[in-house]
Short mmCIF file of C-alpha atoms and ligand atoms in Angstrom, two decimals:
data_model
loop_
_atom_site.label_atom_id
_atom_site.label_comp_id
_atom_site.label_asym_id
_atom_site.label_seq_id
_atom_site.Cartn_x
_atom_site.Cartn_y
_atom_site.Cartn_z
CA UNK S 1 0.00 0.00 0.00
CA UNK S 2 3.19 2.27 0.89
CA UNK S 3 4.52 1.44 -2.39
CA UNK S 4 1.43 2.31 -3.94
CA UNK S 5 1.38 5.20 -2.24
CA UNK S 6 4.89 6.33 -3.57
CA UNK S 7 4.22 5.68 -7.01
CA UNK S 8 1.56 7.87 -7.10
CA UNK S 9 3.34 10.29 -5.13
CA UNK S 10 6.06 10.61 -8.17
CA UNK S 11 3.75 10.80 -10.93
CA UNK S 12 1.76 13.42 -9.96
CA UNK S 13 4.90 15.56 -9.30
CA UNK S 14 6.30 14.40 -12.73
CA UNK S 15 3.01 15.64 -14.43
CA UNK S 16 2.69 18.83 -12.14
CA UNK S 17 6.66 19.44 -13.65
CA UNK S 18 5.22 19.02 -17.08
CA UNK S 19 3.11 22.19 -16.81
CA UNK S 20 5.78 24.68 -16.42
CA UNK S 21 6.81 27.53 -18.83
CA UNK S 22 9.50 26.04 -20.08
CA UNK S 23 10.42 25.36 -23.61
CA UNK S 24 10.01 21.52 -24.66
CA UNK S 25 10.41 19.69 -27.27
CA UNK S 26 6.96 19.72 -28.27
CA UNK S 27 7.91 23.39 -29.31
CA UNK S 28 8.19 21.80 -33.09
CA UNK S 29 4.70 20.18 -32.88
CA UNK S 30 2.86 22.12 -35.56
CA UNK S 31 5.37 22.94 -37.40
CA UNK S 32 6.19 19.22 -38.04
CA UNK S 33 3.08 18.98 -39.42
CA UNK S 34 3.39 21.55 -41.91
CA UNK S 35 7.15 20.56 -42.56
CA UNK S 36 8.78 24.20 -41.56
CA UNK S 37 11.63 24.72 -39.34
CA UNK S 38 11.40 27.29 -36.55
CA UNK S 39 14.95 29.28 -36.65
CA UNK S 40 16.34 29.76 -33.00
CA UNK S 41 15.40 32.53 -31.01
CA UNK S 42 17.75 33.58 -28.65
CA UNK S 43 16.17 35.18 -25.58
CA UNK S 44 19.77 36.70 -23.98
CA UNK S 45 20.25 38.76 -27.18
CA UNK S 46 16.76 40.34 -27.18
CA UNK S 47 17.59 40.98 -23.20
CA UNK S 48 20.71 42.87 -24.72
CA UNK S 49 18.62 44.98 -26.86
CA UNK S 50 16.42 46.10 -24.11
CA UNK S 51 19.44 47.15 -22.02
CA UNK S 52 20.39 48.70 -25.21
CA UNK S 53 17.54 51.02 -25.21
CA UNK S 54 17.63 51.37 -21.79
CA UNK S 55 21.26 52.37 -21.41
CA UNK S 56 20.73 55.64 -23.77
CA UNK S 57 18.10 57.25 -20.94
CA UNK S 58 14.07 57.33 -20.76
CA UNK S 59 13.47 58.09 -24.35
CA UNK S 60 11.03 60.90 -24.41
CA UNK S 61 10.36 62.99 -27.11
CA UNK S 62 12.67 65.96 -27.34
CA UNK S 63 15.24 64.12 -25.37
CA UNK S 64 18.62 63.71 -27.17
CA UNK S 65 18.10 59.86 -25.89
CA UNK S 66 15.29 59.61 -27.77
CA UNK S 67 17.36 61.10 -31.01
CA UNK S 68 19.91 58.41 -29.97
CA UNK S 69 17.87 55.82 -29.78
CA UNK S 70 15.71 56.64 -32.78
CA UNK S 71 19.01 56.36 -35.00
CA UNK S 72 20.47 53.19 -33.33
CA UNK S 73 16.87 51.15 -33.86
CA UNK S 74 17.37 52.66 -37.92
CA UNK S 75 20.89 51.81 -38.42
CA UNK S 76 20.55 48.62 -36.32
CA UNK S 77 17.35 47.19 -38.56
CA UNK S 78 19.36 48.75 -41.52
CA UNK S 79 21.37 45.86 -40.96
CA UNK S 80 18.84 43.14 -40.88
CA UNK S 81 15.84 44.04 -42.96
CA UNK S 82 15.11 44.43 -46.64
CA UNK S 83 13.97 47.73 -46.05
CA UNK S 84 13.21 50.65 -43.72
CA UNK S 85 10.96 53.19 -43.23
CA UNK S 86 11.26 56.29 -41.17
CA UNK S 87 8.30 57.81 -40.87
CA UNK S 88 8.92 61.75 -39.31
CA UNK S 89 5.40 63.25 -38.28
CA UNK S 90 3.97 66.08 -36.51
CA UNK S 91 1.46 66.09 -33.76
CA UNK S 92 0.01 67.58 -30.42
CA UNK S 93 0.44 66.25 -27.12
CA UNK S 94 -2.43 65.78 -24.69
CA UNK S 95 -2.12 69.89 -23.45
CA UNK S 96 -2.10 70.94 -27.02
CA UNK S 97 1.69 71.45 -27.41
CA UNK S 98 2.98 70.82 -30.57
CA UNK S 99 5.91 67.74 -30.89
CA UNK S 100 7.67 65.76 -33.42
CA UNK S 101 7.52 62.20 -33.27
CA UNK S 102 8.67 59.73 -35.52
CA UNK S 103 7.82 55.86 -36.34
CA UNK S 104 10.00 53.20 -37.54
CA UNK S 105 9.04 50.66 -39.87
CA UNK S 106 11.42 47.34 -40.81
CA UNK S 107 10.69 45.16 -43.58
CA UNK S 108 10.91 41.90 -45.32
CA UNK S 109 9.66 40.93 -48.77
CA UNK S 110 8.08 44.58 -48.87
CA UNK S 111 6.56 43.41 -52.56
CA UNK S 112 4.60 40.58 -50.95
CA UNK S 113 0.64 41.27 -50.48
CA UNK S 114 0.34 38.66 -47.55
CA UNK S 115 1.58 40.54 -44.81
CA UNK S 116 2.03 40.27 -40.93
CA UNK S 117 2.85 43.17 -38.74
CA UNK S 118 4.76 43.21 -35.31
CA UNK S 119 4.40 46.46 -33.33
CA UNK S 120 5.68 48.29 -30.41
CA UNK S 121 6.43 51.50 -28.61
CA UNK S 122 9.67 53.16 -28.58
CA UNK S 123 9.72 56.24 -27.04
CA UNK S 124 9.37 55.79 -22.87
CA UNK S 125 7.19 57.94 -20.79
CA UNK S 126 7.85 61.75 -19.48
CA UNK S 127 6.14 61.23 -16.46
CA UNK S 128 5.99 57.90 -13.61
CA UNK S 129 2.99 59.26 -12.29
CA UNK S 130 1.84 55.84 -11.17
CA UNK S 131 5.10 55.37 -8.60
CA UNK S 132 3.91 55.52 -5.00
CA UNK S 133 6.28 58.09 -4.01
CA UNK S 134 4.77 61.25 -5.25
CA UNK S 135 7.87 62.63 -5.42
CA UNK S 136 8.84 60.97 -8.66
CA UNK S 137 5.47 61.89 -10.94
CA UNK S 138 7.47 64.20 -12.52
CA UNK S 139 10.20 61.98 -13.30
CA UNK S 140 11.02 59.97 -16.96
CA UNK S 141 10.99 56.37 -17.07
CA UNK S 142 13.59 54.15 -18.45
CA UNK S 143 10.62 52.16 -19.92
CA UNK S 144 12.47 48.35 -19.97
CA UNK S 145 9.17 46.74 -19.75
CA UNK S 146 6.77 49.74 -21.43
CA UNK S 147 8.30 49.78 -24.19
CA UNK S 148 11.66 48.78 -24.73
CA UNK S 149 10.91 44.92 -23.97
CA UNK S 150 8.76 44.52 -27.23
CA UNK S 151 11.11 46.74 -29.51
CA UNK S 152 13.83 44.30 -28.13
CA UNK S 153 12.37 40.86 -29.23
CA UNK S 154 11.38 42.88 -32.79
CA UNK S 155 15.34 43.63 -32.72
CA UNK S 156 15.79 39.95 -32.36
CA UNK S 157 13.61 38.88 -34.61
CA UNK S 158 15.22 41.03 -37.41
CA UNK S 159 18.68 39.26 -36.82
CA UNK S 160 17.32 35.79 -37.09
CA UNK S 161 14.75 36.65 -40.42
CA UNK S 162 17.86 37.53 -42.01
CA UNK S 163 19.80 34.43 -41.51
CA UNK S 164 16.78 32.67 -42.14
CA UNK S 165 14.74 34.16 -44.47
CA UNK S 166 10.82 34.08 -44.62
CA UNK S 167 9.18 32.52 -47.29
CA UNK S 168 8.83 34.59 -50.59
CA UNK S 169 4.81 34.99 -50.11
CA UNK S 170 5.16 36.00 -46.90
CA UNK S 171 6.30 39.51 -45.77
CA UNK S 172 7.05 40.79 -42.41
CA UNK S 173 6.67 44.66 -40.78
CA UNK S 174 8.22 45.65 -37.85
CA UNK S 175 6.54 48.72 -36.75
CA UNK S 176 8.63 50.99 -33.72
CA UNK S 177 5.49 53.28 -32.96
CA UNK S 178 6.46 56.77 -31.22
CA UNK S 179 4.63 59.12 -28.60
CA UNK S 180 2.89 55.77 -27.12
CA UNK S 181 3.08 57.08 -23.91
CA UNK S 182 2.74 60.80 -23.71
CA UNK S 183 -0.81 60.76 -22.39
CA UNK S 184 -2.64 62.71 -19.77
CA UNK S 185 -0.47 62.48 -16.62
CA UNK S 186 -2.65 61.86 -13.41
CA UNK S 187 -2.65 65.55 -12.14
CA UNK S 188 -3.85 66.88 -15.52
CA UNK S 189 -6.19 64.72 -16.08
CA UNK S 190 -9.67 66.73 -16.21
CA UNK S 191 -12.17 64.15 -18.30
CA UNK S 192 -12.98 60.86 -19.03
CA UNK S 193 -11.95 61.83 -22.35
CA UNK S 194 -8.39 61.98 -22.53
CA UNK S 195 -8.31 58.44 -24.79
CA UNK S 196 -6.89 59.78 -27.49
CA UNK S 197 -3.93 61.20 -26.07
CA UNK S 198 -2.44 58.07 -26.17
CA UNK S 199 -1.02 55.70 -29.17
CA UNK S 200 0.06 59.58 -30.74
CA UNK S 201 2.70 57.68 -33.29
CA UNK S 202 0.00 55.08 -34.25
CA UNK S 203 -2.91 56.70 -34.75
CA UNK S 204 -0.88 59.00 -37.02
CA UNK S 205 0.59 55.88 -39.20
CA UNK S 206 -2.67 53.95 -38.94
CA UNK S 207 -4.38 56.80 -40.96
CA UNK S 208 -1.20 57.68 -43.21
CA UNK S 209 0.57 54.33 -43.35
CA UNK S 210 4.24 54.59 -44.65
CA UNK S 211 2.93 53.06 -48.02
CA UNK S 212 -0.29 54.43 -49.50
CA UNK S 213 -3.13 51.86 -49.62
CA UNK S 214 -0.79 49.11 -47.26
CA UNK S 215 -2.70 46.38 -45.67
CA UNK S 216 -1.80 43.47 -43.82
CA UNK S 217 -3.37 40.41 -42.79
CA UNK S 218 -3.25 40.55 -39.11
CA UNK S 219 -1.14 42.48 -36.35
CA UNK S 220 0.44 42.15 -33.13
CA UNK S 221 1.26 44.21 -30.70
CA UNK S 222 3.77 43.90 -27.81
CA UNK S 223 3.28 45.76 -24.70
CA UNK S 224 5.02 44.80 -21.37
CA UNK S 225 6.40 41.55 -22.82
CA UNK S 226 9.34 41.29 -20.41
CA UNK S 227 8.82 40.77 -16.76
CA UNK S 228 9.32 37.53 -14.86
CA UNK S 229 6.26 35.51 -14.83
CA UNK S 230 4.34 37.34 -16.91
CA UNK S 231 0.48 37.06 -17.12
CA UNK S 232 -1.21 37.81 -20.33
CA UNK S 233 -4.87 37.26 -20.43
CA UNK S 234 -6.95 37.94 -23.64
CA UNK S 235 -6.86 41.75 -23.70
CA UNK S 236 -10.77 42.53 -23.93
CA UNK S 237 -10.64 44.77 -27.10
CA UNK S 238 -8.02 42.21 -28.96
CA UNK S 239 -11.04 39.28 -28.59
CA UNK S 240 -13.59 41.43 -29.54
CA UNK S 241 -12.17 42.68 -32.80
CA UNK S 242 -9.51 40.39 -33.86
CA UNK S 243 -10.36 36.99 -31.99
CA UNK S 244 -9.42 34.51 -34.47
CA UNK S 245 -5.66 36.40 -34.26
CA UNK S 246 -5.68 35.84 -30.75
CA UNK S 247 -7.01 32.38 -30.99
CA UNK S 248 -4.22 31.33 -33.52
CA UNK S 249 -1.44 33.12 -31.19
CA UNK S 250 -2.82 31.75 -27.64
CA UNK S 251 -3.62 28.03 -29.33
CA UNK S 252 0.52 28.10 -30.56
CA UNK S 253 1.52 29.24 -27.26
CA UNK S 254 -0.54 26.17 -25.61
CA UNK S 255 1.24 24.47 -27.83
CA UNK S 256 4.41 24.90 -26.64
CA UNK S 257 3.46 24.64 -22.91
CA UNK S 258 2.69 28.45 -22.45
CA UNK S 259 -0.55 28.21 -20.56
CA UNK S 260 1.08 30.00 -17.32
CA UNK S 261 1.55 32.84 -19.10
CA UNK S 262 -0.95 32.75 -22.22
CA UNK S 263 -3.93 32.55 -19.83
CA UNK S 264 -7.21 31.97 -21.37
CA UNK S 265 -9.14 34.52 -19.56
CA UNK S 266 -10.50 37.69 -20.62
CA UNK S 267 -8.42 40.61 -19.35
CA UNK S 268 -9.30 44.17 -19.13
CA UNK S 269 -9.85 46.44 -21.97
CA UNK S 270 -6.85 48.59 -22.99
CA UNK S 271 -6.89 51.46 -24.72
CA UNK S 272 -3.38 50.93 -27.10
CA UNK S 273 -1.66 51.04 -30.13
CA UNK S 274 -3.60 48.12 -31.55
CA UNK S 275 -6.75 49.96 -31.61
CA UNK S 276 -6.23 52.40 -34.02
CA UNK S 277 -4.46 49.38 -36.16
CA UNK S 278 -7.35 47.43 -36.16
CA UNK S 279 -10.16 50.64 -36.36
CA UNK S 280 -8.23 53.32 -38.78
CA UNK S 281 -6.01 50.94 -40.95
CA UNK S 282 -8.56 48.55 -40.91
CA UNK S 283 -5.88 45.85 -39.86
CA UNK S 284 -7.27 42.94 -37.09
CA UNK S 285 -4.62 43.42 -34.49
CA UNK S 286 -4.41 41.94 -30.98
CA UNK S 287 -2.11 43.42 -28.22
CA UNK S 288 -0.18 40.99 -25.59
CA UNK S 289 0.12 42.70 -22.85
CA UNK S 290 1.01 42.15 -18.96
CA UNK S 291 -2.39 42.72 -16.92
CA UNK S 292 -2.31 42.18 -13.52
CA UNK S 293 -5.09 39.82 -11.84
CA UNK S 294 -7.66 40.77 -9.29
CA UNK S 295 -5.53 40.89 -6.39
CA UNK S 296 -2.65 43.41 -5.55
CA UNK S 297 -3.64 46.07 -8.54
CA UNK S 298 -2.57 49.28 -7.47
CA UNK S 299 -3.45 49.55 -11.92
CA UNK S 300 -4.30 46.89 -14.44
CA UNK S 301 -1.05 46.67 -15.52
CA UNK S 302 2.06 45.32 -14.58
CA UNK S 303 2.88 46.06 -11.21
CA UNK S 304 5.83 48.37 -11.48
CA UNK S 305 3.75 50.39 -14.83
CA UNK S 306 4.56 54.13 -14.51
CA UNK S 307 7.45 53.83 -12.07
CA UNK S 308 10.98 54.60 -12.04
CA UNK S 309 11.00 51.22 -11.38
CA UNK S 310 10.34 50.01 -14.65
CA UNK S 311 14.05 49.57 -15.63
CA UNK S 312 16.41 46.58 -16.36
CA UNK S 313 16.27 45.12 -13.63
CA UNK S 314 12.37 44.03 -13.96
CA UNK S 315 13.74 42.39 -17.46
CA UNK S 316 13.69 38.37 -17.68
CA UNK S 317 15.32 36.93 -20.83
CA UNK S 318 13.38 34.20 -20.40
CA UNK S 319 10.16 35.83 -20.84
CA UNK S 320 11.89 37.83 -23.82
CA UNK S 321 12.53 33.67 -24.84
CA UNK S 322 8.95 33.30 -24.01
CA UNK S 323 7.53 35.21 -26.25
CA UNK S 324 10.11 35.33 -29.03
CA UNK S 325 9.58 31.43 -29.49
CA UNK S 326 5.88 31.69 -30.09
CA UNK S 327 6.32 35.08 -32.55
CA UNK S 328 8.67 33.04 -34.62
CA UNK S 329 6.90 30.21 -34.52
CA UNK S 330 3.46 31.87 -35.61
CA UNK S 331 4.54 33.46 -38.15
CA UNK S 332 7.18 31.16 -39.62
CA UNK S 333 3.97 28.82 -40.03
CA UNK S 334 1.86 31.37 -41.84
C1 LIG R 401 -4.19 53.94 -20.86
O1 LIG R 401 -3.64 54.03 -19.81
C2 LIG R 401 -5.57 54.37 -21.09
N1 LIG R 401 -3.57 53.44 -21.94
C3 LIG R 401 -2.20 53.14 -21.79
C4 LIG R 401 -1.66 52.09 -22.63
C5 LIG R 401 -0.24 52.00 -22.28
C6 LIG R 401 0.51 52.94 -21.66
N2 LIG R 401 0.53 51.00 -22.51
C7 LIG R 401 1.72 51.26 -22.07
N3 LIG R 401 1.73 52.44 -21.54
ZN1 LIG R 402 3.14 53.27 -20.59
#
């Protein structure tokens, strides 16, 4: 009966260890089936671009880090794409202030119509008016997780769809959005109305895209893609609009033993960069995104959103690995 006892006692833990997020062998599943090969992503080198963006200062617009920055990400996907795109745009910020902003587009097979978009913000926000010391509202971020984490695994991306190139029908847009994050800060905010002052550098590209008439077959967006133990529930907005997108991207990430992280819940409805994608430019587009669950929300979001402590140090390459695996290996079966 002891013996019994013991035996059951080791499978359950063996099965309980099978349910971690680790990457397994059954990453190659699906793509067995449709006879592709998933090139290697490498989750410390997308960590390195983060710290790259990171290292130059918060990159807000005006700042000579965001100039920096700006021309790194251009001459760094000069490197590995077919083509890029800098899109230099004018706009106002939420208290009617003029500013400059400008989006980044990097592409592969730019002549082929079936197209798939990958999107984040660069720039990092002015103001952490969401860290509990009041003292630091004022204060830029350094962005690692808004922001930077998602341009980071694009970065990454680029270097391995140039050593391993994407099918010929098949092309590939990596979209650096600017003025994400310039919105409303908390002691200005005087309406419920303020929506719009956020997403500045997409809602400018998703109603002047950098190619006249451009369309694409589905988006995704990356936002707060880098923390450990991330939680990503079905961002409210991304299943209403674009569920079969988010369907396709949670069902490979179950796939590959992601279910910690890809949760199949609903999460909250967030007003981001994928909206105007999907509403403007007419382009389904789903946004994964770190929401935080019902206990300890001092926001939705992650829980160090809007701080000065949203810097390197909240950065987990294997998240960045994460994520990177199932981006390569949705699209790489498209
Ligand atoms: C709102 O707070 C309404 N939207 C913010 C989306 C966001 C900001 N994502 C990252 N930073
Ligand atoms: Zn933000």
């Amino acid at each position: 009966m002891r013996k019994l006892f013991m035996i059951l006692a080791v499978a359950v833990a063996l099965v309980s260890c099978g349910s971690d997020d680790s990457p397994k062998q059954t990453t190659g599943q699906k793509a067995e089936k449709k006879k592709v090969v998933v090139p290697a992503f490498d989750g410390t080198a997308a960590y390195g671009y983060v710290k790259q963006q990171c290292d130059f200062g918060p990159r807000v617009p005006g700042a000579k880090a965001h100039q920096d920055c700006a021309a790194w990400l251009v001459a760094t996907l000069r490197d590995f794409c077919d083509t890029v795109y800098e899109q230099d745009f004018m706009t106002r910020i939420y208290n009617g202030e003029g500013v400059e902003g400008k989006n980044i587009i990097g592409s592969f097979n730019p002549n082929a119509k079936k197209r798939i978009i990958v999107a984040a913000h660069w720039d990092s926000r002015p103001f952490a008016d969401n860290d509990p010391d009041e003292s630091n509202w004022h204060k830029p971020i350094d962005g690692a997780n808004d922001g930077a984490s998602g341009c980071g695994i694009m970065l990454e991306m680029a270097k391995v769809m140039k050593a391993n190139r994407i099918d010929d029908h098949l092309g590939v847009d990596l979209i650096f959005f600017d003025l994400e994050d310039y919105g409303t800060p908390k002691w200005d905010e005087t309406t419920q109305h303020d929506d719009m002052a956020w997403g500045l550098g997409s809602q400018y590209w998703s109603k002047k895209p950098h190619i006249s008439g451009y369309k694409a077959y589905f988006g995704i967006l990356l936002d707060m893609v880098g923390a450990s133990n991330p939680r990503f529930p079905k961002e409210y907005y991304s299943q209403r609009d674009a569920a079969w997108v988010l369907n396709k991207v949670w069902r490979t990430a179950r796939e590959m033993g992601y279910t910690q992280s890809f949760i199949n819940e609903i999460g909250d409805p967030i007003n981001d960069d994928h909206i105007y994608m999907t509403h403007y430019a007419g382009i389904p587009t789903i946004d994964i995104i770190h929401l935080n669950g019902d206990d300890d929300r001092t926001s939705c979001f992650y829980p160090y959103w809007h701080t000065v402590n949203d810097n390197i140090d909240q950065i987990d390459a294997k998240t960045l690995q994460m994520v990177g695996n199932v981006l390569m290996t949705v699209i790489y079966n498209e």
